[in-house]
Every structure is written in C-alpha cells, then in structure tokens.
CSV table of C-alpha atoms in Angstrom, one decimal:
chain,number,residue,atom,x,y,z
A,1103,UNK,CA,142.4,227.6,-84.7
A,1104,UNK,CA,144.6,228.2,-81.8
A,1105,UNK,CA,148.3,228.6,-82.4
A,1106,UNK,CA,151.2,229.4,-80.1
A,1107,UNK,CA,154.8,230.7,-80.1
A,1108,UNK,CA,157.4,230.7,-77.4
A,1109,UNK,CA,159.1,233.3,-75.4
A,1110,UNK,CA,162.6,234.6,-76.1
A,1111,UNK,CA,165.4,235.3,-73.6
A,1112,UNK,CA,167.4,238.2,-74.2
A,1113,UNK,CA,170.9,237.3,-73.2
A,1114,UNK,CA,172.6,237.6,-76.8
A,1115,UNK,CA,172.6,240.8,-78.3
A,1116,UNK,CA,173.9,238.6,-81.6
A,1117,UNK,CA,170.3,237.4,-81.6
A,1118,UNK,CA,169.6,241.0,-82.8
A,1119,UNK,CA,172.6,241.3,-85.1
A,1120,UNK,CA,172.4,238.1,-87.1
A,1121,UNK,CA,169.0,237.5,-87.6
A,1122,UNK,CA,167.3,240.8,-88.3
A,1123,UNK,CA,167.0,240.3,-91.7
A,1124,UNK,CA,165.9,236.6,-91.3
A,1125,UNK,CA,162.9,235.0,-89.9
A,1126,UNK,CA,165.2,234.6,-87.0
A,1127,UNK,CA,164.0,232.3,-83.7
A,1128,UNK,CA,160.1,233.1,-84.8
A,1129,UNK,CA,159.5,232.3,-81.6
A,1130,UNK,CA,157.5,234.9,-79.6
A,1131,UNK,CA,154.0,235.3,-81.0
A,1132,UNK,CA,152.0,235.3,-83.9
A,1133,UNK,CA,149.7,237.5,-86.2
A,1134,UNK,CA,147.3,236.4,-89.0
A,1135,UNK,CA,146.7,239.6,-91.4
A,1136,UNK,CA,145.6,239.7,-95.0
A,1137,UNK,CA,145.2,236.0,-95.1
A,1138,UNK,CA,148.8,235.6,-94.1
A,1139,UNK,CA,150.1,233.6,-90.7
A,1140,UNK,CA,153.0,235.0,-89.6
A,1141,UNK,CA,155.3,233.9,-86.4
A,1142,UNK,CA,157.0,236.6,-84.8
A,1143,UNK,CA,160.4,237.8,-82.7
A,1144,UNK,CA,161.1,241.2,-82.6
A,1145,UNK,CA,164.7,240.7,-83.6
A,1146,UNK,CA,163.9,239.8,-87.0
A,1147,UNK,CA,161.4,239.7,-89.8
A,1148,UNK,CA,158.1,237.7,-89.9
A,1149,UNK,CA,158.2,234.0,-90.8
A,1150,UNK,CA,155.2,233.1,-93.2
A,1151,UNK,CA,153.3,229.7,-91.8
A,1152,UNK,CA,150.6,227.8,-93.6
A,1153,UNK,CA,148.3,225.5,-91.6
A,1154,UNK,CA,147.7,222.1,-93.6
A,1155,UNK,CA,144.4,220.2,-93.5
A,1156,UNK,CA,145.8,217.7,-91.2
A,1157,UNK,CA,146.9,220.3,-88.6
A,1158,UNK,CA,150.6,220.2,-89.7
A,1159,UNK,CA,152.4,223.5,-89.8
A,1160,UNK,CA,154.8,224.3,-93.1
A,1161,UNK,CA,157.4,227.3,-92.5
A,1162,UNK,CA,157.0,229.3,-96.1
A,1163,UNK,CA,159.9,231.6,-95.7
A,1164,UNK,CA,160.8,235.1,-94.7
A,1165,UNK,CA,158.1,238.0,-95.0
A,1166,UNK,CA,159.4,241.0,-96.2
A,1167,UNK,CA,156.4,242.4,-97.6
A,1168,UNK,CA,157.4,242.6,-101.4
A,1169,UNK,CA,161.3,243.9,-99.9
A,1170,UNK,CA,159.8,247.0,-98.5
A,1171,UNK,CA,160.7,245.7,-94.7
A,1172,UNK,CA,164.2,247.1,-93.6
A,1173,UNK,CA,163.8,246.7,-89.9
A,1174,UNK,CA,163.1,244.3,-87.1
A,1175,UNK,CA,158.9,243.7,-86.8
A,1176,UNK,CA,157.9,243.6,-83.2
A,1177,UNK,CA,156.1,240.4,-81.6
A,1178,UNK,CA,153.0,242.4,-80.8
A,1179,UNK,CA,151.8,244.6,-83.9
A,1180,UNK,CA,148.4,245.8,-83.5
A,1181,UNK,CA,145.5,245.5,-86.1
A,1182,UNK,CA,143.0,248.1,-86.1
A,1183,UNK,CA,139.3,246.3,-85.7
A,1184,UNK,CA,138.0,249.2,-88.0
A,1185,UNK,CA,140.5,250.1,-90.8
A,1186,UNK,CA,141.9,246.4,-90.8
A,1187,UNK,CA,145.8,248.2,-91.0
A,1188,UNK,CA,148.3,246.5,-89.1
A,1189,UNK,CA,150.6,248.5,-87.2
A,1190,UNK,CA,154.2,247.6,-86.3
A,1191,UNK,CA,157.4,248.9,-84.9
A,1192,UNK,CA,160.9,247.6,-84.5
A,1193,UNK,CA,163.8,248.3,-82.5
A,1194,UNK,CA,167.8,247.9,-82.9
A,1195,UNK,CA,170.2,247.9,-80.2
A,1196,UNK,CA,173.3,247.8,-82.5
A,1197,UNK,CA,172.2,250.1,-85.5
A,1198,UNK,CA,174.3,250.6,-88.7
A,1199,UNK,CA,175.1,254.3,-89.7
A,1200,UNK,CA,172.4,256.4,-90.3
A,1201,UNK,CA,169.7,253.4,-89.1
A,1202,UNK,CA,167.2,254.4,-86.7
A,1203,UNK,CA,167.0,252.9,-83.4
A,1204,UNK,CA,163.2,252.5,-83.2
A,1205,UNK,CA,160.9,252.9,-86.4
A,1206,UNK,CA,157.4,252.7,-86.5
A,1207,UNK,CA,155.2,251.5,-89.9
A,1208,UNK,CA,151.6,251.1,-91.1
A,1209,UNK,CA,150.5,248.1,-93.1
A,1210,UNK,CA,147.4,248.5,-95.3
A,1211,UNK,CA,144.7,246.3,-95.2
A,1212,UNK,CA,145.9,244.4,-98.4
A,1213,UNK,CA,149.3,243.9,-96.8
A,1214,UNK,CA,151.5,246.7,-98.3
A,1215,UNK,CA,153.7,249.0,-96.0
A,1216,UNK,CA,152.5,252.2,-96.5
A,1217,UNK,CA,155.3,254.0,-94.5
A,1218,UNK,CA,158.0,253.8,-92.3
A,1219,UNK,CA,159.2,256.6,-90.1
A,1220,UNK,CA,161.8,257.2,-87.3
A,1221,UNK,CA,160.1,257.7,-84.2
A,1222,UNK,CA,163.1,259.7,-82.6
A,1223,UNK,CA,164.3,257.2,-79.5
A,1224,UNK,CA,167.8,258.0,-79.2
A,1225,UNK,CA,168.8,255.3,-76.9
A,1226,UNK,CA,169.4,251.6,-77.2
A,1227,UNK,CA,166.7,249.9,-75.2
A,1228,UNK,CA,164.0,246.8,-75.1
A,1229,UNK,CA,160.7,248.1,-76.3
A,1230,UNK,CA,158.4,244.7,-76.4
A,1231,UNK,CA,155.2,246.1,-76.8
A,1232,UNK,CA,153.3,249.7,-78.1
A,1233,UNK,CA,149.8,250.8,-78.1
A,1234,UNK,CA,147.3,252.2,-80.5
A,1235,UNK,CA,144.2,254.4,-80.5
A,1236,UNK,CA,141.9,255.2,-83.3
A,1237,UNK,CA,143.9,258.5,-84.5
A,1238,UNK,CA,147.4,257.6,-82.7
A,1239,UNK,CA,150.1,255.1,-81.9
A,1240,UNK,CA,151.9,255.3,-78.5
A,1241,UNK,CA,155.7,254.1,-78.0
A,1242,UNK,CA,157.2,253.2,-74.4
A,1243,UNK,CA,160.5,254.9,-74.0
A,1244,UNK,CA,161.4,253.5,-70.9
A,1245,UNK,CA,164.7,252.4,-69.2
A,1246,UNK,CA,165.4,249.0,-69.6
A,1247,UNK,CA,168.5,249.8,-71.5
A,1248,UNK,CA,170.9,247.5,-73.6
A,1249,UNK,CA,174.2,247.0,-71.6
A,1250,UNK,CA,176.5,245.1,-73.3
A,1251,UNK,CA,179.2,245.3,-70.7
A,1252,UNK,CA,177.3,243.2,-68.6
A,1253,UNK,CA,177.5,239.9,-70.9
A,1254,UNK,CA,181.2,239.6,-69.8
A,1255,UNK,CA,180.2,238.9,-66.1
A,1256,UNK,CA,177.2,236.5,-67.2
A,1257,UNK,CA,174.4,239.4,-66.6
A,1258,UNK,CA,171.4,240.3,-69.3
A,1259,UNK,CA,172.2,242.1,-72.2
A,1260,UNK,CA,169.5,245.0,-70.7
A,1261,UNK,CA,169.6,246.6,-67.4
A,1262,UNK,CA,166.9,248.6,-65.8
A,1263,UNK,CA,168.2,252.2,-65.1
A,1264,UNK,CA,165.8,254.3,-63.6
A,1265,UNK,CA,167.9,257.5,-63.4
A,1266,UNK,CA,167.9,257.5,-67.1
A,1267,UNK,CA,164.2,258.6,-66.9
A,1268,UNK,CA,161.3,257.5,-68.8
A,1269,UNK,CA,158.8,258.8,-71.1
A,1270,UNK,CA,155.6,257.7,-73.5
A,1271,UNK,CA,155.7,259.1,-77.2
A,1272,UNK,CA,152.3,259.9,-78.7
A,1273,UNK,CA,152.4,260.0,-82.6
A,1274,UNK,CA,149.7,260.4,-85.5
A,1275,UNK,CA,148.9,257.2,-86.9
A,1276,UNK,CA,149.9,258.4,-90.3
A,1277,UNK,CA,152.7,260.8,-89.5
A,1278,UNK,CA,155.4,261.3,-91.9
A,1279,UNK,CA,158.0,262.7,-89.4
A,1280,UNK,CA,159.4,262.2,-85.8
A,1281,UNK,CA,158.8,265.8,-85.3
A,1282,UNK,CA,155.3,264.8,-84.9
A,1283,UNK,CA,155.6,262.8,-82.1
A,1284,UNK,CA,155.0,264.6,-78.5
A,1285,UNK,CA,156.7,263.0,-75.7
A,1286,UNK,CA,155.3,262.7,-72.0
A,1287,UNK,CA,157.7,262.3,-69.2
A,1288,UNK,CA,156.5,259.7,-66.7
A,1289,UNK,CA,157.5,257.9,-63.5
A,1290,UNK,CA,160.5,255.4,-64.3
A,1291,UNK,CA,159.1,251.8,-64.8
A,1292,UNK,CA,159.2,249.0,-67.2
A,1293,UNK,CA,156.6,247.4,-69.4
A,1294,UNK,CA,156.5,244.0,-71.4
A,1295,UNK,CA,152.7,244.0,-72.3
A,1296,UNK,CA,150.2,246.7,-72.9
A,1297,UNK,CA,146.3,246.4,-72.4
A,1298,UNK,CA,144.4,248.8,-74.6
A,1299,UNK,CA,144.8,252.3,-75.2
A,1300,UNK,CA,141.8,255.2,-76.3
A,1301,UNK,CA,141.4,258.6,-76.9
A,1302,UNK,CA,138.6,260.9,-75.5
A,1303,UNK,CA,138.0,264.5,-75.5
A,1304,UNK,CA,137.4,266.0,-72.0
A,1305,UNK,CA,135.3,268.8,-70.7
A,1306,UNK,CA,137.7,271.5,-71.7
A,1307,UNK,CA,137.7,270.2,-75.1
A,1308,UNK,CA,141.1,268.5,-74.6
A,1309,UNK,CA,142.4,265.6,-76.2
A,1310,UNK,CA,142.9,262.5,-73.8
A,1311,UNK,CA,145.0,259.6,-74.3
A,1312,UNK,CA,144.5,257.0,-71.7
A,1313,UNK,CA,147.0,254.0,-71.8
A,1314,UNK,CA,146.5,250.8,-69.9
A,1315,UNK,CA,149.8,248.1,-69.4
A,1316,UNK,CA,151.0,245.8,-66.7
A,1317,UNK,CA,153.7,247.9,-65.3
A,1318,UNK,CA,156.7,247.0,-63.2
A,1319,UNK,CA,158.1,249.7,-61.0
A,1320,UNK,CA,161.5,248.4,-61.3
A,1321,UNK,CA,162.8,245.0,-62.9
A,1322,UNK,CA,165.6,242.6,-63.1
A,1323,UNK,CA,164.8,240.9,-66.2
A,1324,UNK,CA,165.3,237.5,-64.9
A,1325,UNK,CA,163.7,237.7,-61.5
A,1326,UNK,CA,160.1,239.2,-62.4
A,1327,UNK,CA,158.2,237.5,-59.5
A,1328,UNK,CA,161.1,237.4,-56.6
A,1329,UNK,CA,160.3,240.9,-55.7
A,1330,UNK,CA,158.9,243.0,-52.8
A,1331,UNK,CA,155.1,243.6,-52.7
A,1332,UNK,CA,155.5,247.2,-53.9
A,1333,UNK,CA,157.6,245.8,-56.7
A,1334,UNK,CA,155.0,243.5,-58.2
A,1335,UNK,CA,153.6,243.9,-61.6
A,1336,UNK,CA,150.4,246.2,-61.5
A,1337,UNK,CA,147.6,247.1,-64.1
A,1338,UNK,CA,148.5,250.5,-64.4
A,1339,UNK,CA,146.8,253.7,-66.2
A,1340,UNK,CA,148.5,256.6,-68.0
A,1341,UNK,CA,146.3,259.9,-69.1
A,1342,UNK,CA,148.3,262.3,-71.6
A,1343,UNK,CA,147.1,265.6,-72.3
A,1344,UNK,CA,148.0,266.3,-75.9
A,1345,UNK,CA,146.9,269.7,-75.4
A,1346,UNK,CA,148.4,270.8,-72.1
A,1347,UNK,CA,150.9,268.2,-71.8
A,1348,UNK,CA,149.9,267.1,-68.7
A,1349,UNK,CA,150.2,263.6,-67.3
A,1350,UNK,CA,148.3,261.7,-64.6
A,1351,UNK,CA,149.1,258.3,-63.8
A,1352,UNK,CA,148.6,255.4,-61.2
A,1353,UNK,CA,147.5,252.2,-60.3
A,1354,UNK,CA,144.3,251.2,-62.2
A,1355,UNK,CA,143.7,247.7,-60.3
A,1356,UNK,CA,146.1,246.3,-57.7
A,1357,UNK,CA,146.5,243.0,-59.3
A,1358,UNK,CA,149.6,240.8,-59.9
A,1359,UNK,CA,149.2,239.7,-63.7
A,1360,UNK,CA,150.5,239.9,-66.9
A,1361,UNK,CA,149.5,239.0,-70.6
A,1362,UNK,CA,146.5,241.1,-70.4
A,1363,UNK,CA,144.3,240.6,-73.2
A,1364,UNK,CA,140.9,242.6,-74.4
A,1365,UNK,CA,138.0,242.1,-77.0
A,1366,UNK,CA,140.0,242.4,-80.4
A,1367,UNK,CA,136.8,244.5,-81.6
A,1368,UNK,CA,137.6,247.3,-79.4
A,1369,UNK,CA,141.5,247.2,-80.0
A,1370,UNK,CA,142.2,251.1,-79.8
A,1371,UNK,CA,139.0,252.1,-78.6
A,1372,UNK,CA,137.4,253.0,-75.2
A,1373,UNK,CA,136.6,249.5,-73.5
A,1374,UNK,CA,135.9,248.3,-70.1
A,1375,UNK,CA,137.3,244.6,-69.4
A,1376,UNK,CA,140.5,243.3,-69.3
A,1377,UNK,CA,141.6,239.9,-68.5
A,1378,UNK,CA,145.4,238.7,-67.1
A,1379,UNK,CA,147.3,235.7,-66.0
A,1380,UNK,CA,147.6,235.8,-62.4
A,1381,UNK,CA,151.3,235.3,-60.9
A,1382,UNK,CA,151.5,232.5,-58.8
A,1383,UNK,CA,152.6,234.0,-55.6
A,1384,UNK,CA,153.4,231.0,-53.4
A,1385,UNK,CA,156.7,230.1,-55.0
A,1386,UNK,CA,158.5,233.1,-56.5
A,1387,UNK,CA,161.2,231.2,-57.5
A,1388,UNK,CA,160.0,230.7,-61.4
A,1389,UNK,CA,157.1,232.8,-62.9
A,1390,UNK,CA,154.3,230.9,-63.3
A,1391,UNK,CA,150.6,231.5,-63.4
A,1392,UNK,CA,148.0,230.0,-61.5
A,1393,UNK,CA,144.6,231.2,-63.0
A,1394,UNK,CA,143.2,234.0,-65.0
A,1395,UNK,CA,141.6,237.6,-63.7
A,1396,UNK,CA,138.7,239.8,-65.0
A,1397,UNK,CA,139.3,243.5,-64.4
A,1398,UNK,CA,136.6,246.2,-65.0
A,1399,UNK,CA,138.8,249.4,-65.7
A,1400,UNK,CA,135.4,251.6,-65.4
A,1401,UNK,CA,134.9,250.7,-61.5
A,1402,UNK,CA,138.5,250.0,-61.4
A,1403,UNK,CA,138.1,246.5,-59.7
A,1404,UNK,CA,139.2,242.9,-59.9
A,1405,UNK,CA,135.7,241.3,-60.9
A,1406,UNK,CA,136.3,237.4,-60.6
A,1407,UNK,CA,139.3,234.9,-61.0
A,1408,UNK,CA,139.3,231.5,-62.5
A,1409,UNK,CA,141.4,229.3,-60.5
A,1410,UNK,CA,143.0,226.4,-62.1
A,1411,UNK,CA,143.9,224.3,-59.2
A,1412,UNK,CA,146.9,223.2,-57.2
A,1413,UNK,CA,149.7,222.5,-59.3
A,1414,UNK,CA,148.2,223.5,-62.5
A,1415,UNK,CA,149.6,226.7,-64.4
A,1416,UNK,CA,148.9,228.0,-67.5
A,1417,UNK,CA,149.8,231.1,-69.1
A,1418,UNK,CA,148.2,233.9,-71.6
A,1419,UNK,CA,144.7,233.3,-72.7
A,1420,UNK,CA,143.1,234.7,-76.0
A,1421,UNK,CA,139.6,236.3,-76.1
A,1422,UNK,CA,137.3,235.1,-78.7
A,1423,UNK,CA,134.0,236.9,-79.1
A,1424,UNK,CA,130.9,234.9,-79.1
A,1425,UNK,CA,128.7,234.9,-82.1
A,1426,UNK,CA,125.8,237.1,-81.5
A,1427,UNK,CA,127.5,238.5,-78.2
A,1428,UNK,CA,125.4,241.0,-76.2
A,1429,UNK,CA,128.2,242.6,-74.3
A,1430,UNK,CA,131.8,243.6,-74.6
A,1431,UNK,CA,132.7,240.8,-72.2
A,1432,UNK,CA,130.4,238.1,-73.8
A,1433,UNK,CA,132.9,235.5,-75.0
A,1434,UNK,CA,135.5,232.8,-74.3
A,1435,UNK,CA,138.9,232.5,-73.0
A,1436,UNK,CA,141.2,230.1,-74.5
A,1437,UNK,CA,144.4,228.7,-73.6
A,1438,UNK,CA,146.6,226.0,-72.3
A,1439,UNK,CA,147.1,224.7,-68.6
A,1440,UNK,CA,149.6,222.2,-67.5
A,1441,UNK,CA,149.3,219.7,-64.5
A,1442,UNK,CA,152.8,219.4,-62.8
A,1443,UNK,CA,151.7,216.6,-60.7
A,1444,UNK,CA,150.2,214.5,-63.4
A,1445,UNK,CA,152.5,216.0,-66.3
A,1446,UNK,CA,149.2,216.5,-68.2
A,1447,UNK,CA,148.5,219.4,-70.3
A,1448,UNK,CA,145.0,220.5,-71.3
A,1449,UNK,CA,143.5,223.1,-73.8
A,1450,UNK,CA,141.1,225.1,-71.7
A,1451,UNK,CA,137.8,227.0,-72.6
A,1452,UNK,CA,136.5,229.2,-70.4
A,1453,UNK,CA,133.3,231.6,-70.2
A,1454,UNK,CA,134.6,235.1,-70.3
A,1455,UNK,CA,131.4,236.6,-68.9
A,1456,UNK,CA,130.6,234.4,-66.0
A,1457,UNK,CA,134.2,233.5,-65.7
A,1458,UNK,CA,133.7,229.6,-65.1
A,1459,UNK,CA,135.9,226.6,-67.2
A,1460,UNK,CA,133.4,225.1,-69.8
A,1461,UNK,CA,135.3,222.7,-71.1
A,1462,UNK,CA,138.9,220.7,-71.0
A,1463,UNK,CA,140.5,219.2,-73.7
A,1464,UNK,CA,143.5,216.8,-73.1
A,1465,UNK,CA,146.3,217.1,-75.2
A,1466,UNK,CA,148.9,214.5,-76.4
A,1467,UNK,CA,152.1,216.4,-75.8
A,1468,UNK,CA,153.4,218.9,-73.0
A,1469,UNK,CA,153.2,222.4,-74.2
A,1470,UNK,CA,155.8,224.9,-72.4
A,1471,UNK,CA,154.9,227.7,-70.2
A,1472,UNK,CA,155.6,231.2,-71.7
A,1473,UNK,CA,153.6,231.0,-75.2
A,1474,UNK,CA,151.9,233.8,-76.7
A,1475,UNK,CA,148.7,232.8,-78.7
A,1476,UNK,CA,146.3,234.0,-81.2
A,1477,UNK,CA,142.6,232.6,-81.9
A,1478,UNK,CA,141.9,232.8,-85.9
A,1479,UNK,CA,138.7,232.5,-86.8
A,1480,UNK,CA,137.6,229.6,-89.5
A,1481,UNK,CA,135.7,232.6,-91.2
A,1482,UNK,CA,139.1,233.5,-92.3
A,1483,UNK,CA,140.4,230.4,-93.8
A,1484,UNK,CA,144.0,230.2,-92.2
A,1485,UNK,CA,144.5,227.0,-94.4
A,1486,UNK,CA,144.9,229.5,-97.4
A,1487,UNK,CA,147.6,231.8,-95.9
A,1488,UNK,CA,150.7,232.5,-98.3
A,1489,UNK,CA,153.3,234.6,-98.7
C-alpha cells in the first residue's frame, strides 16, 4: 500500500498557533506504527487514518497518545528498525510561557510515550527533520528563523540568517535532561530532509557520529532552485567527534537532489546507498524532479540515474526491500510520475539495484507534486489501524 501526503507552505504562523492541539492540515507525510496509520504536519498533532478494503481512507481523529502528547509532532519521525521505537520531536515558533521551543520524545513499540524533554534550542526556527543513530538523536539548529515582521510586506514567515550561526546537537536517545545534549558548531546552512546517520568508533576509540543530509548553503524558502550553482542543494556529510568536539564536514556527493531515502532496515545504522529525487535544472522557475539518483556513500559517487523522460516529473520515492534480498540495495523504488504533455499520472515501480523501470501503472486521477509517501507492507495489515 502506497499512501501520500501533501506539502505545507509556511506563510501563516497561525497554522502553528491555532492547529497545535488538533490534527491541523495533516498534509505533509505519514507514519505507520503500532498498527496506527497517522497523517502528519509539523505544526500539529497526528491525525489517525483507517484504510477500508475498498480503498477508502477514513479519518479517525486526533492522535494524542492517550492524552500524553502536549506538543506539535514532526512530519518526519523515525522508526528504529531493531527496537521498533518511534522517535519524534516538535517545534513551536510562538510558545506560551514555560513551553520549550523544541521538544524531543520517545514512543515505545506498543505506542506509549515514554518521555519528552526540552532540547535546549533557544530561538524560534524551522526544524523540518532530524536524524537518529542506534544510541543518539541529532537535531539541526540552523538559521532558518521565524521572522513575523516579514509577513507585513508579503514575505515568508521564515528567513535564512547565516550571521546567526548554526549547530548540530547530539542527545542520547533516552536522555532525561537537555543538559545531556552535546552541541557542535557547523557552517551555516539549511536542511529540509536528512538521509541517514550512524555511530562508529574510530582508531583512537572516539565515538564518531556521521550524518548525511541534503544541505542548502543558504536558502530562500520559495526559491529553492533559482540559485547559482554554488548555492545548489547537495548531499552533505558531517562527522562529529563526541570525545574531542571536533567537526569534519563537506560535500558527500555533488548531486542536486532532494527527498533522500534509504533502506528502512538500516535507519540509524551504517549503510551504503541513498536514493534522491533529481532537481530539474533546465527550468528553475518551479522546483520539479525529472528522475531519481542512486548514490554510493562509501565510494562517494553517483552510481546511476533513472530519467523519467521529456515533460515527466516526479517527487519522493519510497524504498521497498525485496523479500529474500541479497544486498542492501536489492529492492524496489515506488513513486508517482506525472506527464505534463499528456496530463497523465502513473505509479512507477523501479528496480533499486539495477536502476531501471519495471512497471508503470496508469492512475485515474492527477496526483499533485510535492508529496511525501510511505509504503506499508501487507504483513502489518494497515486495514486494522485504529486509535
């Protein structure tokens, strides 16, 4: 089962204020955990959904985890493939007195909130995604900051301000205090979507956290592609030494892409391959994606690209491991591709190992660009999802 949500534009801060304790627009992404299918938007609580046998999607209502959720819920929570914990965070831009700006939480495999804590972030910002490793959760305190004064002149509610600095925080997964966070100063940048992260011990017995994400050196929120070559979004790497505080950072692979996905069985673990939607560079007036790229993070190179063809554009793909897979990249990429010349939308099934199109399924309706999607295997029976 493939389900998609829509993107959210951040022009009205009232979206955060008025919808925080509701399901809000619930239009950015989805997650399936503990037999619950939830639609997500980072300004609000999750919204529970149920799939009917005839394909109908029913709205069940706001998911507040038995009354224990008291903060917005990210559109990009992470499921640990080994422990089946659901890790999440939420940020506020206009908090009430004593409310943290950014809170982090852990949900047990049976759907109970174990704890939430203040991360110590001290400025109102957009934090769309985060990273996890086997033992840590990592937060991107980057200078895409809330600037309500811009709204009066028709500008965006968030502005990139490099002079305000940037840092990445590393917190033990089951920390009980913000004082356990270790902060690392990094070069100013903006990140919408992370690829993966993992921990390792170097030859000097230092704990190293490696993070990979799609990184903009600077950003205008509504001009993502109309930029100079040196300002393009690139797949980027940070290495954080928890023992010495040293940071090593740089471009992992010079590919202009977004919506990175990895084999979900390796979320938070050492991995090799990532797949990204390729930005369409021939026309920079609107962000569009004309193919999907496969990158080898060990050899730091572009392996191959599936090009959709003239006038055809897609978005994020989901990685589906093959049953009996023989390697990390042995699976399928599934996603939506729209042909602007014929106004037809197709569901693509692609081989993630050899990078070719296996099947195209004609859809009866146009699916807009900009969707996040998830794949739910029939073994978990999404028809039984409930609040």
